[in-house]
Amino acid sequence: MTRPIARRHAELALQVLLWAFVLALGVWSVHARATWLHLKTGAWIAQNGRLPSVDPFSYVSAGARWRAPDWLADALLYRVFEYGGAAGVVALKALALAFAFAALLPLGGGDLMVSAGALAVAGCGAWPGFTELPQAFDFLFLALFLRWLGSARSFNAALAWRVAAASALWANLHPAGAWIGAALVAVQAFRRSLGASGAEKLGWAGLVLAAAAAIFTNPHAAGAWGAWLAERPQWSVGSDLFGVYGVYLLGSVAAAWVCLQEDFFLAVGVMLLGALSLLQPAAAPLFLLAAAPLIARGLDHFIEPRELGVRSVALAAVGMALLLLSYAVQVTLPRGRLSGFSTRDTAEGAVQFLQANGVSGRMFNDLEVAPYLLWRAAPERLLFADERAGVHDAGLLDDARHWKERWGTLAGLYRFDYAVVGNETVAGGSRGVAEDPDWVLAYFDDASRVYRRKRGPNSRTPFYRHLRPGDWSEPVEERALADERGRKAALEETARAVLAAPSSAEAALIRSYVLERSGDRVGADVARAEARRRGLWKPEHFALEARLLDLRGDWREALSVLRRARVGAARAGDRSLESRLYAGAARVWRAHGDANRARRNLSRAVLLDPTNSEAEEMLRKL
């Protein structure tokens, strides 16, 4: 039988455990490309000593109004990055998250184990919000407001000063989030004003006004709420990790019904956050944080609180370790290294190529590479467009999002001289600049590509005639491999690509493909080993490796590698890529005489992505 320990000691032990658990989640989390935009804004503020007003980084929107509503967070993130690098920024974010979750443990009611478990599971489900963005500070301030306001039984000056000061600080870090704080103040003011004296009502009304007014201590706060609602978060909650969001959404409704009388403030506050999360997915992680203690309180009505001992705390530690392992498998490995700040997914290689070759003129960039280009290359190289709130008009951003379909019109209108775009997988439909006969591929690595016009200021810059990066089924033009002369030219190009992008696994894999097609198995093995040394970190890399294995006749091993790539694509939430990988497996099964398995894979491909016309056509002919 375990020896019971004092509640305050148990609470402290579980808080420390929960703090360490969420700290680990924050360190091993996903990342966002938009962090580079905020770092650039912070750098501009630090260098100029004032808030921005006019955009200096884009030629299309030159002179447009540039507002930085998250200016304090931007400046703070930049200073931390300046002295602590990417690791410092990740640590700052992780600390804010850890303190937020640990602070809410006492709100979960009488059974601390249930409260700790609810918060730990919520932390796993809240992974899309664990990025290095100003929104990370929302977790900490939300936790503080829930603690302060939830424990307030009457209006007092100390509470007023804390809430007003915190609202002003929150508003300058992330004003859109500060409006959530003001809404929580209004909910508690309404509850405490019922049956209160006139002076008490006046105090609560004044606190609501103070919380709202504090937001406008930020000179760029106007319009921040609407801009945030219109944002498209890079990551959003899904069905992974046991569908935490959906379970908590239903659970919080039930808990609110049970707890409405005893804790009106928490119940209504959580319901408001739940409704907001349905409008803006970026609010879902905040909802999970607030919902955890409410659900724990609801369970208190049906579970007898237990005495905690050392064994109970040890059991909680084991449970959190298992959750952390699940988090690593579901989030860290497939998503944490794939995209965003502090990952290999940057246009650094493209920037170095542009500088080394003196590429000049008017640049086109897609929105995928824009954040890093803004950080690394602007204002020396002016951008076409990026996703800073309010800088570019809606029409331009729509063109930037659909640039492949509108490439001919955009190239004619803006007269681009070179283009820097993300190295995305080639799919059906328009390929944009890649299929424009007036443009050639000048550089590629695992994250980006550079194209240039055949004629113009960069006509002497070397280019590739035969390579097709992003197309793992046919990475080299088939006609180039039809004769000895074409194969020799393709080999020369792959050798140049491997040297030009010394960290690119795809360049080495494409060289292995050409060597395999040329009959040089030893050379192909050497190139494939070099690709593995450089690191296969994208599902597309494994898909291309599977193509190499299939060429060699190791088709069962190829299917195994394709399955691994498919799992990576599924966990990364890329249904389009997952669909194409199923189609790739179908081609292998069909080539080896198993029409039934080929048909099943094609059916799955079409179900995942109805726009996959290639899979649909193969299924029709099968």
Coordinates of C-alpha atoms in Angstrom, one line a residue:
M1 CA 0.0 0.0 0.0
T2 CA 1.4 3.4 -1.0
R3 CA 2.1 5.9 1.7
P4 CA -0.1 9.0 1.3
I5 CA 1.5 12.4 0.9
A6 CA 0.2 15.9 1.8
R7 CA -2.0 17.4 -0.9
R8 CA 0.3 20.4 -1.3
H9 CA 3.3 18.2 -1.9
A10 CA 1.4 16.0 -4.4
E11 CA 0.2 19.1 -6.2
L12 CA 3.7 20.5 -6.4
A13 CA 5.1 17.1 -7.6
L14 CA 2.4 16.8 -10.3
Q15 CA 2.9 20.4 -11.3
V16 CA 6.7 19.9 -11.8
L17 CA 6.0 16.7 -13.7
L18 CA 3.4 18.3 -15.9
W19 CA 5.7 21.3 -16.4
A20 CA 8.6 19.0 -17.6
F21 CA 6.2 17.0 -19.8
V22 CA 4.8 20.1 -21.6
L23 CA 8.4 21.6 -21.8
A24 CA 9.4 18.4 -23.7
L25 CA 6.3 18.7 -26.0
G26 CA 7.3 22.3 -26.7
V27 CA 10.9 21.5 -27.5
W28 CA 9.9 18.6 -29.8
S29 CA 7.0 20.4 -31.4
V30 CA 6.1 21.5 -34.9
H31 CA 7.4 24.7 -36.3
A32 CA 6.0 27.4 -38.6
R33 CA 7.5 29.2 -41.5
A34 CA 5.9 32.4 -40.4
T35 CA 8.4 32.7 -37.5
W36 CA 10.9 34.1 -40.1
L37 CA 8.4 36.9 -40.9
H38 CA 8.2 37.8 -37.2
L39 CA 11.9 37.7 -36.7
K40 CA 12.4 40.0 -39.7
T41 CA 9.8 42.4 -38.2
G42 CA 11.7 42.3 -34.9
A43 CA 15.0 42.9 -36.6
W44 CA 13.6 46.0 -38.4
I45 CA 12.2 47.4 -35.1
A46 CA 15.5 46.8 -33.4
Q47 CA 17.5 48.4 -36.2
N48 CA 15.2 51.4 -36.6
G49 CA 14.1 52.0 -33.1
R50 CA 10.4 52.5 -34.0
L51 CA 7.4 50.6 -35.3
P52 CA 7.1 50.1 -39.1
S53 CA 4.7 52.1 -41.1
V54 CA 5.5 51.6 -44.8
D55 CA 6.6 48.3 -46.4
P56 CA 10.2 48.3 -47.7
F57 CA 10.4 44.6 -48.7
S58 CA 8.1 44.2 -51.7
Y59 CA 8.2 45.8 -55.1
V60 CA 4.5 45.1 -55.9
S61 CA 3.2 46.6 -52.7
A62 CA 6.0 49.2 -52.3
G63 CA 4.9 52.0 -50.1
A64 CA 1.9 50.0 -48.8
R65 CA 0.9 50.4 -45.1
W66 CA 2.7 48.0 -42.9
R67 CA 1.5 47.4 -39.4
A68 CA 3.0 45.1 -36.9
P69 CA 0.3 44.3 -34.3
D70 CA 2.6 41.7 -32.6
W71 CA 5.5 44.1 -32.4
L72 CA 6.6 43.3 -28.8
A73 CA 6.6 39.6 -29.4
D74 CA 8.5 40.1 -32.7
A75 CA 11.1 42.3 -31.0
L76 CA 11.4 39.8 -28.1
L77 CA 11.8 36.8 -30.4
Y78 CA 14.4 38.6 -32.4
R79 CA 16.5 39.5 -29.4
V80 CA 16.3 35.9 -28.1
F81 CA 17.3 34.7 -31.6
E82 CA 20.1 37.2 -31.8
Y83 CA 21.7 35.9 -28.5
G84 CA 20.4 32.3 -28.3
G85 CA 19.8 31.3 -31.9
A86 CA 16.9 29.0 -33.0
A87 CA 17.4 26.9 -29.8
G88 CA 16.8 30.0 -27.6
V89 CA 13.5 30.9 -29.4
V90 CA 12.3 27.3 -29.1
A91 CA 13.2 27.3 -25.4
L92 CA 11.4 30.5 -24.8
K93 CA 8.2 29.2 -26.4
A94 CA 8.5 25.9 -24.6
L95 CA 8.9 27.6 -21.2
A96 CA 5.7 29.7 -21.8
L97 CA 3.7 26.6 -22.7
A98 CA 5.1 24.6 -19.7
F99 CA 4.2 27.3 -17.1
A100 CA 0.7 27.7 -18.7
F101 CA -0.3 24.1 -18.4
A102 CA 1.3 23.6 -14.9
A103 CA -0.5 26.7 -13.6
L104 CA -3.9 25.2 -14.4
L105 CA -3.4 22.0 -12.5
P106 CA -5.2 23.3 -9.3
L107 CA -8.3 24.3 -11.3
G108 CA -9.1 20.7 -12.1
G109 CA -11.0 20.0 -8.9
G110 CA -10.4 17.5 -6.1
D111 CA -8.6 14.7 -8.0
L112 CA -5.2 15.9 -9.0
M113 CA -4.4 12.8 -11.0
V114 CA -7.4 13.4 -13.2
S115 CA -6.5 17.0 -13.6
A116 CA -2.9 16.2 -14.5
G117 CA -4.1 13.6 -17.0
A118 CA -6.6 15.9 -18.6
L119 CA -4.0 18.6 -19.0
A120 CA -1.3 16.1 -20.3
V121 CA -3.7 14.8 -23.0
A122 CA -4.7 18.3 -23.9
G123 CA -1.1 19.2 -24.3
C124 CA -0.6 16.4 -26.8
G125 CA -3.7 17.5 -28.8
A126 CA -2.7 21.1 -28.8
W127 CA 0.4 20.5 -30.8
P128 CA -0.6 22.8 -33.8
G129 CA -0.3 25.8 -31.5
F130 CA 3.2 24.9 -30.2
T131 CA 5.0 27.0 -32.8
E132 CA 7.4 29.8 -32.3
L133 CA 4.9 32.6 -33.0
P134 CA 3.4 35.4 -30.9
Q135 CA 0.3 33.1 -30.3
A136 CA 2.5 31.0 -28.0
F137 CA 2.2 33.7 -25.3
D138 CA -1.6 33.4 -25.5
F139 CA -1.3 30.1 -23.5
L140 CA 0.4 31.8 -20.6
F141 CA -1.9 34.7 -20.4
L142 CA -5.0 32.6 -20.8
A143 CA -3.8 30.4 -17.9
L144 CA -3.2 33.5 -15.7
F145 CA -6.6 35.0 -16.5
L146 CA -8.3 31.7 -15.7
R147 CA -6.5 31.5 -12.4
W148 CA -7.0 35.1 -11.3
L149 CA -10.6 35.5 -12.4
G150 CA -11.7 32.0 -11.4
S151 CA -10.6 32.6 -7.8
A152 CA -12.1 36.2 -7.6
R153 CA -15.2 36.2 -5.5
S154 CA -15.5 40.0 -5.5
F155 CA -14.0 43.0 -7.2
N156 CA -10.8 44.4 -5.6
A157 CA -8.1 46.8 -6.5
A158 CA -5.3 44.2 -6.6
L159 CA -7.2 42.1 -9.2
A160 CA -7.9 45.2 -11.2
W161 CA -4.2 46.2 -11.4
R162 CA -3.1 42.7 -12.3
V163 CA -5.7 42.3 -15.0
A164 CA -5.1 45.8 -16.5
A165 CA -1.4 45.4 -16.6
A166 CA -1.5 41.9 -18.0
S167 CA -4.0 43.0 -20.6
A168 CA -1.7 45.8 -21.8
L169 CA 1.3 43.4 -22.0
W170 CA -0.7 40.7 -23.7
A171 CA -2.1 43.3 -26.2
N172 CA 1.4 44.3 -27.3
L173 CA 2.6 40.7 -27.6
H174 CA -0.5 39.4 -29.5
P175 CA -3.5 41.8 -29.5
A176 CA -5.9 39.3 -31.1
G177 CA -5.3 37.0 -28.1
A178 CA -5.8 39.9 -25.6
W179 CA -9.4 40.2 -26.8
I180 CA -10.0 36.6 -25.5
G181 CA -8.8 37.9 -22.1
A182 CA -11.2 40.8 -22.3
A183 CA -14.0 38.4 -23.1
L184 CA -13.2 36.3 -20.0
V185 CA -13.2 39.4 -17.8
A186 CA -16.7 40.2 -19.2
V187 CA -17.9 36.7 -18.4
Q188 CA -16.8 36.9 -14.8
A189 CA -18.0 40.5 -14.4
F190 CA -21.4 39.4 -15.5
R191 CA -21.5 36.5 -13.1
R192 CA -20.3 38.5 -10.1
S193 CA -22.5 41.4 -10.8
L194 CA -25.6 39.3 -10.3
G195 CA -27.1 40.3 -7.0
A196 CA -24.0 42.5 -6.1
S197 CA -24.1 46.0 -4.7
G198 CA -24.0 49.1 -7.0
A199 CA -20.4 49.8 -6.1
E200 CA -19.4 46.2 -6.9
K201 CA -21.2 46.3 -10.2
L202 CA -19.4 49.6 -11.1
G203 CA -16.1 48.1 -10.2
W204 CA -16.6 45.0 -12.4
A205 CA -17.9 47.2 -15.3
G206 CA -14.8 49.4 -14.9
L207 CA -12.6 46.3 -15.1
V208 CA -14.2 45.2 -18.3
L209 CA -13.6 48.6 -19.9
A210 CA -10.0 48.7 -18.5
A211 CA -9.2 45.3 -20.1
A212 CA -10.6 46.4 -23.4
A213 CA -9.0 49.8 -23.3
A214 CA -5.6 48.2 -22.4
I215 CA -5.6 46.5 -25.8
F216 CA -5.3 49.9 -27.5
T217 CA -2.0 50.7 -25.6
N218 CA -0.7 48.9 -28.7
P219 CA -0.7 51.5 -31.5
H220 CA -1.1 48.8 -34.1
A221 CA -3.9 46.9 -32.4
A222 CA -6.7 48.1 -34.7
G223 CA -7.8 45.4 -37.0
A224 CA -5.7 42.7 -35.4
W225 CA -8.7 40.6 -34.4
G226 CA -10.1 40.5 -37.9
A227 CA -6.7 39.8 -39.4
W228 CA -6.2 36.9 -37.0
L229 CA -9.6 35.4 -37.8
A230 CA -8.6 35.5 -41.5
E231 CA -5.3 33.8 -41.0
R232 CA -4.6 30.3 -42.4
P233 CA -2.6 28.4 -39.8
Q234 CA 0.1 26.2 -41.2
W235 CA -0.9 23.4 -38.8
S236 CA -4.4 22.5 -37.5
V237 CA -5.9 19.8 -35.3
G238 CA -6.8 16.6 -36.9
S239 CA -7.9 13.1 -36.1
D240 CA -4.5 11.9 -34.9
L241 CA -3.5 11.5 -31.2
F242 CA -6.9 9.8 -30.5
G243 CA -8.9 12.8 -31.8
V244 CA -8.2 14.8 -28.7
Y245 CA -9.9 18.0 -30.0
G246 CA -13.2 16.2 -30.9
V247 CA -13.3 14.3 -27.6
Y248 CA -12.6 17.5 -25.6
L249 CA -15.2 19.4 -27.6
L250 CA -17.9 16.9 -26.7
G251 CA -16.6 16.4 -23.2
S252 CA -16.5 20.1 -22.4
V253 CA -20.1 20.5 -23.4
A254 CA -21.1 17.7 -21.0
A255 CA -18.8 19.1 -18.3
A256 CA -20.2 22.6 -18.7
W257 CA -23.7 21.3 -18.2
V258 CA -22.7 19.6 -15.0
C259 CA -20.5 22.4 -13.7
L260 CA -22.5 25.5 -14.8
Q261 CA -23.9 26.3 -11.4
E262 CA -20.7 25.7 -9.4
D263 CA -18.3 27.3 -11.9
F264 CA -20.2 29.6 -14.3
F265 CA -17.0 31.5 -15.3
L266 CA -15.0 28.4 -16.4
A267 CA -17.9 26.7 -18.1
V268 CA -19.0 29.7 -20.1
G269 CA -15.4 30.7 -20.9
V270 CA -14.6 27.3 -22.2
M271 CA -17.7 27.2 -24.3
L272 CA -16.8 30.6 -25.9
L273 CA -13.3 29.3 -26.7
G274 CA -14.9 26.2 -28.2
A275 CA -17.1 28.2 -30.4
L276 CA -14.2 30.4 -31.5
S277 CA -12.1 27.3 -32.3
L278 CA -14.9 26.3 -34.8
L279 CA -14.5 29.6 -36.6
Q280 CA -10.7 29.8 -36.4
P281 CA -8.7 26.5 -36.0
A282 CA -5.8 28.5 -34.5
A283 CA -7.9 28.9 -31.4
A284 CA -8.3 25.1 -30.9
P285 CA -5.1 24.6 -28.9
L286 CA -6.2 27.4 -26.5
F287 CA -9.6 25.7 -26.1
L288 CA -7.9 22.4 -25.2
L289 CA -5.9 24.2 -22.5
A290 CA -9.0 25.7 -20.9
A291 CA -11.2 22.7 -21.4
A292 CA -8.9 20.3 -19.5
P293 CA -9.6 21.6 -16.0
L294 CA -13.4 21.9 -16.8
I295 CA -13.5 18.3 -17.9
A296 CA -11.6 17.2 -14.8
R297 CA -14.1 19.1 -12.7
G298 CA -16.9 17.4 -14.5
L299 CA -15.4 14.0 -13.8
D300 CA -15.1 14.9 -10.2
H301 CA -18.9 14.4 -9.9
F302 CA -18.5 10.7 -10.8
I303 CA -15.1 9.8 -9.5
E304 CA -14.2 9.6 -5.8
P305 CA -11.1 11.7 -5.2
R306 CA -8.2 9.4 -4.2
E307 CA -5.4 9.9 -1.7
L308 CA -2.1 10.5 -3.6
G309 CA 1.1 8.7 -2.7
V310 CA 4.5 8.3 -4.3
R311 CA 3.2 5.4 -6.3
S312 CA 0.5 7.6 -7.8
V313 CA 3.0 10.3 -8.8
A314 CA 5.2 7.6 -10.3
L315 CA 2.2 6.2 -12.3
A316 CA 1.6 9.7 -13.6
A317 CA 5.2 9.9 -14.7
V318 CA 4.9 6.6 -16.6
G319 CA 1.6 7.7 -18.2
M320 CA 3.2 11.0 -19.4
A321 CA 6.2 9.1 -20.7
L322 CA 3.9 6.9 -22.8
L323 CA 2.1 10.0 -24.1
L324 CA 5.4 11.6 -24.9
L325 CA 6.4 8.6 -27.0
S326 CA 3.1 8.7 -28.8
Y327 CA 3.6 12.4 -29.4
A328 CA 7.1 11.7 -30.9
V329 CA 5.7 9.2 -33.3
Q330 CA 2.6 11.2 -34.3
V331 CA 4.0 14.7 -34.3
T332 CA 7.8 15.1 -33.8
L333 CA 9.1 12.6 -36.3
P334 CA 6.6 13.2 -39.2
R335 CA 6.0 16.9 -38.8
G336 CA 8.6 18.5 -36.4
R337 CA 11.4 18.1 -38.9
L338 CA 9.4 18.5 -42.1
S339 CA 8.7 22.2 -42.3
G340 CA 9.1 25.6 -40.7
F341 CA 11.5 27.5 -38.5
S342 CA 14.7 25.8 -37.4
T343 CA 14.2 22.9 -39.9
R344 CA 16.0 22.1 -43.1
D345 CA 13.0 23.4 -45.0
T346 CA 14.5 26.8 -45.9
A347 CA 15.6 28.5 -49.1
E348 CA 19.1 29.1 -47.8
G349 CA 20.6 27.1 -50.7
A350 CA 18.7 29.2 -53.2
V351 CA 19.8 32.4 -51.5
Q352 CA 23.5 31.3 -51.7
F353 CA 23.0 30.3 -55.3
L354 CA 21.6 33.7 -56.2
Q355 CA 24.4 35.5 -54.5
A356 CA 27.2 33.3 -55.9
N357 CA 25.9 33.7 -59.5
G358 CA 25.0 37.3 -59.4
V359 CA 21.4 36.6 -60.3
S360 CA 19.6 39.9 -60.7
G361 CA 16.3 41.5 -61.8
R362 CA 12.8 41.1 -60.7
M363 CA 12.1 38.1 -58.5
F364 CA 9.0 36.0 -58.3
N365 CA 8.6 33.9 -55.1
D366 CA 5.8 31.7 -53.9
L367 CA 4.3 32.0 -50.4
E368 CA 6.1 28.9 -49.2
V369 CA 9.6 30.3 -49.5
A370 CA 8.6 34.0 -48.8
P371 CA 9.2 34.0 -45.0
Y372 CA 12.8 32.8 -45.2
L373 CA 13.5 35.0 -48.2
L374 CA 12.2 38.0 -46.3
W375 CA 14.4 37.2 -43.4
R376 CA 17.5 36.3 -45.4
A377 CA 17.5 38.3 -48.6
A378 CA 15.3 41.4 -48.2
P379 CA 15.5 44.3 -48.8
E380 CA 18.4 43.7 -51.1
R381 CA 16.1 41.4 -53.0
L382 CA 12.6 42.7 -53.1
L383 CA 9.8 40.1 -52.8
F384 CA 6.8 39.6 -55.0
A385 CA 4.4 38.8 -52.0
D386 CA 4.4 37.4 -48.5
E387 CA 1.8 36.8 -45.8
R388 CA 2.4 39.7 -43.5
A389 CA -1.1 40.8 -42.3
G390 CA -2.5 43.7 -44.2
V391 CA 0.5 44.5 -46.4
H392 CA -0.7 43.1 -49.7
D393 CA -4.2 43.3 -51.1
A394 CA -6.4 40.2 -51.3
G395 CA -6.2 39.9 -55.1
L396 CA -2.4 39.8 -55.0
L397 CA -2.4 37.1 -52.3
D398 CA -4.9 35.1 -54.3
D399 CA -2.6 35.3 -57.3
A400 CA 0.3 34.2 -55.1
R401 CA -1.7 31.2 -53.8
H402 CA -2.7 30.1 -57.3
W403 CA 0.4 31.1 -59.1
K404 CA 0.9 27.8 -61.0
E405 CA -2.5 28.1 -62.7
R406 CA -1.9 31.8 -63.4
W407 CA 1.8 31.7 -64.2
G408 CA 1.5 32.9 -67.8
T409 CA -0.6 35.9 -66.9
L410 CA 1.6 36.8 -63.9
A411 CA 4.9 36.4 -65.8
G412 CA 3.6 38.7 -68.6
L413 CA 2.2 41.3 -66.2
Y414 CA 5.1 41.6 -63.8
R415 CA 7.9 40.6 -66.2
F416 CA 9.8 38.4 -63.7
D417 CA 13.5 37.7 -64.4
Y418 CA 13.9 34.8 -62.0
A419 CA 11.8 32.8 -59.6
V420 CA 12.4 31.1 -56.3
V421 CA 9.7 28.5 -55.3
G422 CA 9.4 25.6 -52.9
N423 CA 10.5 22.1 -54.1
E424 CA 7.1 20.6 -54.1
T425 CA 6.1 17.2 -55.5
V426 CA 5.0 17.3 -59.1
A427 CA 1.3 16.6 -59.2
G428 CA -1.4 16.7 -61.8
G429 CA -2.6 20.0 -63.2
S430 CA -0.5 23.0 -64.0
R431 CA 3.2 23.0 -63.1
G432 CA 3.6 26.8 -63.5
V433 CA 7.1 28.0 -64.3
A434 CA 8.4 24.4 -64.6
E435 CA 6.4 23.9 -67.9
D436 CA 7.0 27.4 -69.3
P437 CA 9.3 27.0 -72.5
D438 CA 10.7 30.4 -71.9
W439 CA 12.1 29.5 -68.5
V440 CA 14.8 27.0 -67.3
L441 CA 15.7 25.3 -64.0
A442 CA 18.9 26.9 -62.6
Y443 CA 19.1 25.3 -59.1
F444 CA 17.3 23.0 -56.8
D445 CA 17.8 21.4 -53.4
D446 CA 15.4 19.5 -51.0
A447 CA 13.6 22.7 -50.0
S448 CA 13.6 25.1 -53.0
R449 CA 14.2 25.6 -56.7
V450 CA 15.4 28.6 -58.8
Y451 CA 14.2 29.2 -62.3
R452 CA 15.4 31.9 -64.7
R453 CA 14.2 33.3 -68.0
K454 CA 16.1 32.0 -71.0
R455 CA 16.7 35.6 -72.1
G456 CA 17.4 38.5 -69.9
P457 CA 19.9 39.7 -67.4
N458 CA 20.7 36.1 -66.1
S459 CA 21.0 34.3 -69.5
R460 CA 24.6 33.3 -68.6
T461 CA 23.6 31.5 -65.4
P462 CA 24.0 27.7 -65.9
F463 CA 20.8 25.6 -66.0
Y464 CA 19.5 22.0 -66.2
R465 CA 17.9 20.7 -69.4
H466 CA 16.9 17.2 -68.3
L467 CA 16.4 17.0 -64.5
R468 CA 12.9 17.0 -63.0
P469 CA 13.1 17.5 -59.3
G470 CA 9.9 16.8 -57.4
D471 CA 8.9 14.1 -59.8
W472 CA 9.8 10.8 -58.1
S473 CA 8.3 8.6 -60.7
E474 CA 10.3 10.2 -63.6
P475 CA 13.1 12.4 -62.1
V476 CA 14.9 12.7 -65.4
E477 CA 13.3 13.3 -68.8
E478 CA 12.8 9.9 -70.4
R479 CA 14.0 11.0 -73.8
A480 CA 17.3 12.0 -72.3
L481 CA 17.9 8.4 -71.2
A482 CA 17.1 6.9 -74.6
D483 CA 20.6 7.1 -76.0
E484 CA 24.2 7.2 -74.8
R485 CA 24.6 10.9 -75.5
G486 CA 21.5 11.8 -73.5
R487 CA 22.6 9.7 -70.6
K488 CA 26.0 11.3 -70.5
A489 CA 24.4 14.8 -70.5
A490 CA 22.1 13.7 -67.7
L491 CA 25.0 12.3 -65.7
E492 CA 26.9 15.6 -66.1
E493 CA 23.9 17.5 -64.9
T494 CA 23.4 15.3 -61.8
A495 CA 27.1 15.6 -60.9
R496 CA 26.7 19.4 -61.1
A497 CA 23.5 19.3 -59.0
V498 CA 25.2 17.2 -56.3
L499 CA 28.0 19.7 -56.0
A500 CA 25.7 22.8 -56.2
A501 CA 23.5 21.5 -53.4
P502 CA 25.9 19.7 -51.0
S503 CA 23.1 18.9 -48.5
S504 CA 20.4 17.8 -50.9
A505 CA 19.4 14.1 -50.7
E506 CA 17.2 14.5 -53.8
A507 CA 20.1 15.5 -56.0
A508 CA 22.1 12.4 -54.9
L509 CA 19.0 10.2 -55.4
I510 CA 18.4 11.6 -58.9
R511 CA 22.1 10.8 -59.7
S512 CA 21.6 7.3 -58.4
Y513 CA 18.5 7.0 -60.7
V514 CA 20.5 8.0 -63.8
L515 CA 23.4 5.7 -63.0
E516 CA 21.0 2.8 -62.4
R517 CA 19.3 3.5 -65.8
S518 CA 22.8 3.6 -67.3
G519 CA 23.7 0.1 -66.0
D520 CA 26.2 1.3 -63.4
R521 CA 24.9 -0.4 -60.3
V522 CA 28.1 0.3 -58.3
G523 CA 27.9 4.0 -59.0
A524 CA 24.1 4.0 -58.2
D525 CA 24.8 2.3 -54.8
V526 CA 27.5 4.9 -54.0
A527 CA 25.1 7.8 -54.9
R528 CA 22.3 6.2 -52.9
A529 CA 24.6 5.9 -49.9
E530 CA 25.5 9.6 -50.3
A531 CA 21.8 10.5 -50.3
R532 CA 21.3 8.5 -47.1
R533 CA 24.3 10.3 -45.5
R534 CA 22.8 13.6 -46.4
G535 CA 19.6 12.5 -44.8
L536 CA 16.2 11.4 -46.2
W537 CA 13.8 13.6 -44.3
K538 CA 10.8 14.0 -46.7
P539 CA 8.3 11.3 -47.7
E540 CA 9.2 12.1 -51.3
H541 CA 12.8 11.0 -50.7
F542 CA 11.6 7.6 -49.7
A543 CA 9.3 7.5 -52.7
L544 CA 12.3 8.2 -55.0
E545 CA 14.3 5.5 -53.2
A546 CA 11.5 3.1 -53.8
R547 CA 11.6 3.9 -57.5
L548 CA 15.3 3.0 -57.5
L549 CA 14.6 -0.3 -55.7
D550 CA 11.8 -1.1 -58.2
L551 CA 14.2 -0.4 -61.1
R552 CA 16.6 -2.9 -59.7
G553 CA 13.9 -5.6 -59.3
D554 CA 13.6 -5.4 -55.5
W555 CA 9.9 -4.6 -55.9
R556 CA 8.8 -6.0 -52.5
E557 CA 11.4 -3.8 -50.7
A558 CA 10.2 -0.9 -52.9
L559 CA 6.6 -1.5 -51.6
S560 CA 7.9 -1.5 -48.1
V561 CA 9.7 1.8 -48.6
L562 CA 6.6 3.3 -50.3
R563 CA 4.5 2.2 -47.3
R564 CA 7.0 4.1 -45.0
A565 CA 6.6 7.2 -47.2
R566 CA 2.9 6.8 -47.1
V567 CA 2.8 6.8 -43.3
G568 CA 5.0 9.9 -43.3
A569 CA 2.7 11.7 -45.7
A570 CA -0.4 10.6 -43.7
R571 CA 1.0 11.8 -40.4
A572 CA 2.1 15.1 -42.0
G573 CA -1.5 15.6 -43.2
D574 CA -0.6 15.6 -46.9
R575 CA -3.5 13.7 -48.4
S576 CA -2.5 14.7 -52.0
L577 CA 1.0 13.1 -51.6
E578 CA -0.5 10.1 -49.8
S579 CA -2.8 9.6 -52.7
R580 CA 0.0 9.7 -55.2
L581 CA 2.0 7.2 -53.1
Y582 CA -0.9 4.8 -53.2
A583 CA -1.0 5.2 -57.0
G584 CA 2.8 4.5 -57.1
A585 CA 2.3 1.3 -55.1
A586 CA -0.5 0.3 -57.5
R587 CA 1.9 0.7 -60.5
V588 CA 4.3 -1.7 -58.8
W589 CA 1.6 -4.3 -58.1
R590 CA 0.2 -4.0 -61.6
A591 CA 3.7 -4.4 -63.1
H592 CA 4.0 -7.7 -61.1
G593 CA 0.7 -9.1 -62.0
D594 CA -1.5 -8.4 -59.0
A595 CA -4.4 -6.5 -60.4
N596 CA -6.5 -6.9 -57.2
R597 CA -4.0 -5.1 -55.0
A598 CA -3.3 -2.5 -57.6
R599 CA -7.1 -1.8 -57.8
R600 CA -7.3 -1.5 -54.0
N601 CA -4.4 0.9 -53.9
L602 CA -5.9 3.0 -56.7
S603 CA -9.3 3.1 -55.0
R604 CA -7.7 4.4 -51.9
A605 CA -5.7 7.0 -53.9
V606 CA -8.9 8.3 -55.5
L607 CA -10.7 8.3 -52.1
L608 CA -7.9 10.4 -50.5
D609 CA -7.7 12.8 -53.4
P610 CA -10.5 12.9 -55.9
T611 CA -8.5 15.3 -58.1
N612 CA -5.8 12.6 -58.7
S613 CA -6.8 12.2 -62.3
E614 CA -3.8 9.9 -63.0
A615 CA -5.0 7.4 -60.4
E616 CA -8.6 7.7 -61.6
E617 CA -7.5 6.9 -65.2
M618 CA -5.4 3.9 -64.1
L619 CA -8.3 2.6 -62.1
R620 CA -10.7 2.9 -65.1
K621 CA -8.3 1.0 -67.4
L622 CA -7.4 -1.7 -64.9

